[in-house]
CSV table of C-alpha atoms in Angstrom, one decimal:
chain,number,residue,atom,x,y,z
D,1,MET,CA,112.7,49.4,139.7
D,2,ALA,CA,113.8,46.1,139.9
D,3,LEU,CA,111.5,43.5,142.0
D,4,GLY,CA,113.1,43.0,145.5
D,5,THR,CA,114.5,46.6,145.8
D,6,VAL,CA,112.5,49.5,146.9
D,7,PRO,CA,113.2,53.1,148.1
D,8,ALA,CA,113.0,53.5,151.8
D,9,THR,CA,110.7,56.4,151.7
D,10,ALA,CA,108.1,58.0,149.1
D,11,GLN,CA,109.5,59.6,145.9
D,12,ASP,CA,108.5,62.0,143.6
D,13,GLN,CA,104.9,61.7,142.0
D,14,ILE,CA,104.5,59.5,139.0
D,15,ASP,CA,102.7,61.2,136.0
D,16,GLY,CA,101.3,63.6,138.7
D,17,LYS,CA,100.0,60.7,140.7
D,18,PRO,CA,101.2,59.4,144.5
D,19,ASN,CA,104.2,57.1,143.9
D,20,LEU,CA,103.1,53.9,145.5
D,21,ASN,CA,106.0,51.9,144.9
D,22,GLY,CA,107.4,50.0,147.6
D,23,VAL,CA,107.0,46.8,150.2
D,24,TRP,CA,104.0,47.2,152.2
D,25,GLN,CA,102.4,45.2,155.1
D,26,VAL,CA,99.6,45.1,157.8
D,27,MET,CA,100.0,45.1,161.4
D,28,ASN,CA,96.8,43.6,162.5
D,29,ASN,CA,95.1,40.2,162.9
D,30,ALA,CA,92.7,40.5,160.1
D,31,ASN,CA,93.5,37.4,158.6
D,32,TRP,CA,92.7,35.5,161.5
D,33,ASN,CA,89.1,36.9,161.5
D,34,LEU,CA,87.9,40.5,160.1
D,35,GLU,CA,85.4,40.6,162.7
D,36,PRO,CA,86.0,41.5,166.4
D,37,HIS,CA,87.4,38.4,168.2
D,38,SER,CA,88.8,37.2,171.5
D,39,ALA,CA,92.2,35.3,171.7
D,40,ALA,CA,91.2,31.5,171.3
D,41,SER,CA,93.0,28.2,171.3
D,42,ASN,CA,94.2,26.4,168.2
D,43,PRO,CA,91.4,24.8,166.3
D,44,VAL,CA,93.2,21.6,165.5
D,45,ALA,CA,95.8,20.3,168.5
D,46,ASP,CA,96.5,22.3,171.6
D,47,ARG,CA,98.5,19.4,172.8
D,48,LEU,CA,100.8,19.3,169.8
D,49,LEU,CA,101.2,23.0,169.2
D,50,GLY,CA,100.3,24.6,172.8
D,51,ALA,CA,100.1,28.6,172.5
D,52,ILE,CA,102.2,28.7,169.3
D,53,GLY,CA,99.0,27.8,167.2
D,54,ALA,CA,96.7,30.1,169.2
D,55,ILE,CA,94.6,32.6,167.8
D,56,PRO,CA,95.5,36.3,168.6
D,57,ALA,CA,92.7,38.5,169.6
D,58,GLY,CA,91.8,41.3,167.2
D,59,LEU,CA,89.5,44.4,167.2
D,60,GLY,CA,88.2,44.1,163.9
D,61,VAL,CA,88.2,45.9,160.7
D,62,ILE,CA,84.6,46.2,159.6
D,63,GLU,CA,82.5,49.2,159.9
D,64,GLY,CA,79.8,48.1,161.9
D,65,GLY,CA,81.6,45.2,163.2
D,66,GLU,CA,80.1,42.4,161.4
D,67,ILE,CA,79.5,40.9,158.1
D,68,PRO,CA,75.8,41.2,157.0
D,69,TYR,CA,75.2,37.6,155.8
D,70,ASN,CA,71.9,36.9,154.5
D,71,ASP,CA,69.8,33.7,155.7
D,72,ALA,CA,70.9,31.5,152.7
D,73,ALA,CA,74.9,32.1,153.3
D,74,GLN,CA,74.6,30.8,157.1
D,75,GLU,CA,74.7,27.0,156.1
D,76,ARG,CA,77.9,27.2,154.1
D,77,LEU,CA,79.4,29.7,156.8
D,78,ALA,CA,78.6,27.1,159.5
D,79,ALA,CA,80.7,24.3,157.4
D,80,HIS,CA,83.5,26.8,157.0
D,81,LYS,CA,83.6,27.2,160.8
D,82,GLU,CA,83.4,23.6,161.5
D,83,ASN,CA,86.5,23.0,159.1
D,84,VAL,CA,88.6,26.1,159.5
D,85,ILE,CA,92.0,24.3,158.9
D,86,TYR,CA,90.9,21.7,156.3
D,87,HIS,CA,88.6,23.8,154.1
D,88,ASP,CA,90.7,27.0,154.1
D,89,PRO,CA,92.3,27.6,150.9
D,90,GLU,CA,95.3,29.3,152.9
D,91,ALA,CA,96.3,25.9,154.4
D,92,ALA,CA,96.2,24.3,151.1
D,93,CYS,CA,98.6,26.9,149.6
D,94,TYR,CA,95.8,28.0,147.0
D,95,LEU,CA,96.0,31.4,145.9
D,96,PRO,CA,94.1,33.9,148.4
D,97,GLY,CA,92.0,36.1,146.3
D,98,ILE,CA,91.1,39.6,147.0
D,99,PRO,CA,91.1,41.5,149.5
D,100,ARG,CA,92.7,38.7,151.7
D,101,ALA,CA,96.2,38.9,150.0
D,102,THR,CA,96.5,42.4,151.1
D,103,TYR,CA,96.1,41.7,155.0
D,104,MET,CA,97.7,38.5,155.1
D,105,PRO,CA,100.6,38.5,157.4
D,106,TYR,CA,103.2,38.5,154.6
D,107,PRO,CA,104.6,41.7,152.6
D,108,PHE,CA,103.5,42.5,149.1
D,109,GLN,CA,105.0,44.8,146.8
D,110,ILE,CA,103.4,47.5,144.3
D,111,ILE,CA,105.2,48.0,141.3
D,112,GLN,CA,103.8,51.3,139.6
D,113,GLY,CA,105.5,52.9,136.5
D,114,ASN,CA,104.9,55.8,134.1
D,115,ASN,CA,101.3,55.8,132.7
D,116,ASP,CA,101.2,52.1,132.7
D,117,ASP,CA,99.2,49.1,134.6
D,118,ILE,CA,100.3,48.4,137.9
D,119,LEU,CA,101.6,45.1,139.4
D,120,MET,CA,101.0,43.8,142.9
D,121,VAL,CA,103.2,41.1,144.0
D,122,TYR,CA,102.6,39.0,147.2
D,123,GLU,CA,105.0,37.0,149.1
D,124,TYR,CA,102.7,34.3,150.0
D,125,ALA,CA,102.6,31.7,147.5
D,126,SER,CA,104.3,34.1,144.9
D,127,ALA,CA,100.8,35.5,144.2
D,128,ASN,CA,100.4,38.5,142.0
D,129,ARG,CA,97.9,40.4,139.9
D,130,VAL,CA,97.9,43.1,137.2
D,131,VAL,CA,95.8,46.0,137.8
D,132,HIS,CA,94.6,47.3,134.4
D,133,MET,CA,94.4,50.9,134.3
D,134,GLN,CA,91.3,51.1,132.2
D,135,GLU,CA,87.4,51.3,132.5
D,136,VAL,CA,85.8,48.4,134.4
D,137,GLY,CA,85.4,45.7,131.9
D,138,ILE,CA,83.9,42.0,131.7
D,139,PRO,CA,86.5,39.5,132.9
D,140,PRO,CA,86.4,36.3,130.4
D,141,ILE,CA,86.7,33.8,133.1
D,142,ASP,CA,86.8,33.4,136.9
D,143,THR,CA,90.0,32.8,138.6
D,144,TRP,CA,91.6,32.7,142.3
D,145,MET,CA,92.7,36.3,142.2
D,146,GLY,CA,90.0,37.6,139.8
D,147,THR,CA,90.5,40.5,137.2
D,148,SER,CA,91.4,43.9,138.5
D,149,TYR,CA,90.7,47.5,136.8
D,150,GLY,CA,92.3,50.5,138.2
D,151,GLN,CA,91.4,54.0,137.9
D,152,TRP,CA,92.7,57.5,139.8
D,153,GLU,CA,90.0,59.5,141.4
D,154,GLY,CA,92.4,62.4,142.4
D,155,ASP,CA,95.2,61.1,144.6
D,156,THR,CA,93.3,57.9,145.4
D,157,LEU,CA,94.0,54.5,143.3
D,158,VAL,CA,90.5,52.8,143.1
D,159,VAL,CA,90.5,49.2,142.2
D,160,THR,CA,87.7,47.1,141.2
D,161,THR,CA,88.1,43.5,140.9
D,162,LEU,CA,85.4,41.0,139.5
D,163,ALA,CA,85.1,37.2,138.7
D,164,LEU,CA,87.0,36.0,142.0
D,165,GLY,CA,86.2,32.3,141.7
D,166,PRO,CA,88.3,29.2,142.1
D,167,GLY,CA,86.2,26.8,140.8
D,168,LEU,CA,86.4,23.1,141.9
D,169,VAL,CA,88.9,23.1,144.7
D,170,LYS,CA,90.2,19.9,146.0
D,171,LEU,CA,90.0,19.5,150.0
D,172,PRO,CA,92.0,17.0,152.0
D,173,ALA,CA,91.2,13.3,151.5
D,174,GLY,CA,90.4,13.9,147.8
D,175,GLU,CA,86.8,15.5,148.2
D,176,MET,CA,86.1,18.3,145.5
D,177,VAL,CA,83.8,21.2,146.2
D,178,GLU,CA,82.8,24.2,144.2
D,179,GLY,CA,85.4,26.6,145.8
D,180,VAL,CA,84.7,30.2,147.0
D,181,THR,CA,87.0,33.0,148.2
D,182,TRP,CA,87.8,32.9,151.7
D,183,LEU,CA,88.4,36.3,153.6
D,184,ASP,CA,90.0,34.9,156.7
D,185,ARG,CA,90.8,31.9,158.7
D,186,ALA,CA,87.8,32.2,160.5
D,187,GLY,CA,85.7,31.1,157.5
D,188,ASN,CA,84.1,34.4,156.1
D,189,TYR,CA,83.7,34.3,152.3
D,190,LEU,CA,82.7,35.7,149.1
D,191,THR,CA,81.4,34.1,145.9
D,192,ASN,CA,82.2,34.8,142.2
D,193,HIS,CA,79.2,37.0,142.0
D,194,ALA,CA,81.1,39.7,144.4
D,195,THR,CA,82.4,43.0,143.3
D,196,VAL,CA,85.3,44.3,145.3
D,197,VAL,CA,86.4,48.2,145.2
D,198,GLU,CA,89.7,48.9,147.0
D,199,ARG,CA,91.0,52.4,147.9
D,200,PHE,CA,94.6,53.2,148.2
D,201,THR,CA,95.3,56.4,149.5
D,202,LEU,CA,99.0,57.5,150.2
D,203,ALA,CA,99.0,59.2,153.7
D,204,GLU,CA,101.1,62.3,154.4
D,205,GLY,CA,104.6,61.5,154.7
D,206,GLY,CA,104.3,58.6,152.5
D,207,ASN,CA,105.1,55.7,154.8
D,208,HIS,CA,101.4,54.2,155.1
D,209,ILE,CA,98.5,53.9,152.8
D,210,ASP,CA,95.0,54.2,153.9
D,211,TYR,CA,93.3,51.0,152.5
D,212,GLU,CA,89.7,50.3,152.5
D,213,ALA,CA,87.7,47.6,150.3
D,214,THR,CA,84.1,47.4,150.0
D,215,ILE,CA,82.4,44.1,148.9
D,216,GLU,CA,79.2,43.7,147.4
D,217,ASP,CA,77.7,40.4,146.8
D,218,PRO,CA,73.7,40.2,146.8
D,219,THR,CA,73.7,36.5,146.7
D,220,ILE,CA,75.2,36.0,150.4
D,221,TYR,CA,74.9,39.5,152.0
D,222,THR,CA,71.9,42.0,152.7
D,223,ARG,CA,74.1,45.2,151.7
D,224,PRO,CA,77.4,46.2,150.8
D,225,TRP,CA,79.9,46.3,153.7
D,226,THR,CA,83.6,48.0,154.1
D,227,ILE,CA,86.9,47.1,155.8
D,228,SER,CA,89.5,49.7,156.4
D,229,MET,CA,93.1,49.7,157.7
D,230,PRO,CA,96.5,51.2,157.3
D,231,LEU,CA,99.1,49.5,155.2
D,232,TYR,CA,102.8,50.4,156.5
D,233,ARG,CA,105.7,50.7,154.2
D,234,ARG,CA,108.8,48.5,155.1
D,235,VAL,CA,111.5,51.1,155.5
D,236,GLU,CA,114.4,49.1,156.1
D,237,ASP,CA,117.4,49.3,153.6
D,238,ASN,CA,117.1,45.9,152.4
D,239,ALA,CA,113.2,45.7,152.2
D,240,GLN,CA,112.1,42.9,149.9
D,241,LEU,CA,109.8,40.0,149.4
D,242,LEU,CA,111.4,37.0,150.3
D,243,GLU,CA,110.4,33.5,149.0
D,244,PHE,CA,107.4,31.8,150.6
D,245,LYS,CA,106.2,28.9,148.0
D,246,CYS,CA,104.2,26.9,150.4
D,247,VAL,CA,103.0,23.9,147.9
D,248,PRO,CA,105.6,21.7,149.8
D,249,PHE,CA,104.0,22.6,153.4
D,250,SER,CA,100.5,21.7,152.1
D,251,GLU,CA,101.3,18.3,150.7
D,252,GLN,CA,100.7,16.4,153.6
D,253,LEU,CA,97.5,18.0,154.3
D,254,LEU,CA,96.3,17.5,150.8
D,255,TYR,CA,97.9,14.3,150.0
D,256,GLY,CA,98.9,12.6,153.2
D,257,ASP,CA,96.7,9.5,152.9
D,258,LEU,CA,97.9,8.7,149.5
D,259,ILE,CA,101.8,9.2,150.5
D,260,GLU,CA,101.0,7.0,153.5
D,261,ASP,CA,99.5,4.3,151.3
D,262,GLN,CA,102.3,4.4,148.8
D,263,GLY,CA,104.8,3.9,152.0
D,264,ALA,CA,102.9,0.9,153.2
D,265,GLU,CA,103.2,-0.9,149.5
């Protein structure tokens, strides 16, 4: 199946397993905040953006309603919340990591073949990951998208992702910090010690996936916790991923001071 062309409805099984091929997208506000939240003003400049930049309300997607941070994690969480635009990797067009890539407000495509690894391709920043259909291993290095291992448990695709860590990250004005994976625009996060276990279960009818992800990271959480949501199949005849290469949109944020200095010379 060529990238960009997908069936409108679920087809026959592949090697006896559900066929997850297609373009999928969430219909929720999890990328703004995984926890329940009210609508709010834009954190940067209402005078410039008005209601266009406002934060939409959300019921939340977390079992139990909140993320169980430990005391040690609160300081960094507070720093994120004070800098929700300038520190968010999404604003800088960095790769989103897992599970955030799944519920960003852009479609993504699953490409599943016969008895082979599974590819997931995301419209945002041309991100992608290979789900290695094998036993969970030890990733050689940390990366923005981590390393994913998949297995079928009955008709459910279970994906375990490890080694989610961007390393040093450049913030606006040139500051370098040890990066972590942000989970939403509210500053919730996980570290490179996290294990993320996702479950993709194709629902009856084939046009939505029951999705859940359990996150365990004993360095910042008191216990594992789980999010869940449906992923909806894009059923229009021309459903496809369009180009959203966001690097040019982030240059002023990251390098605006340097660009302005060069223009003054």
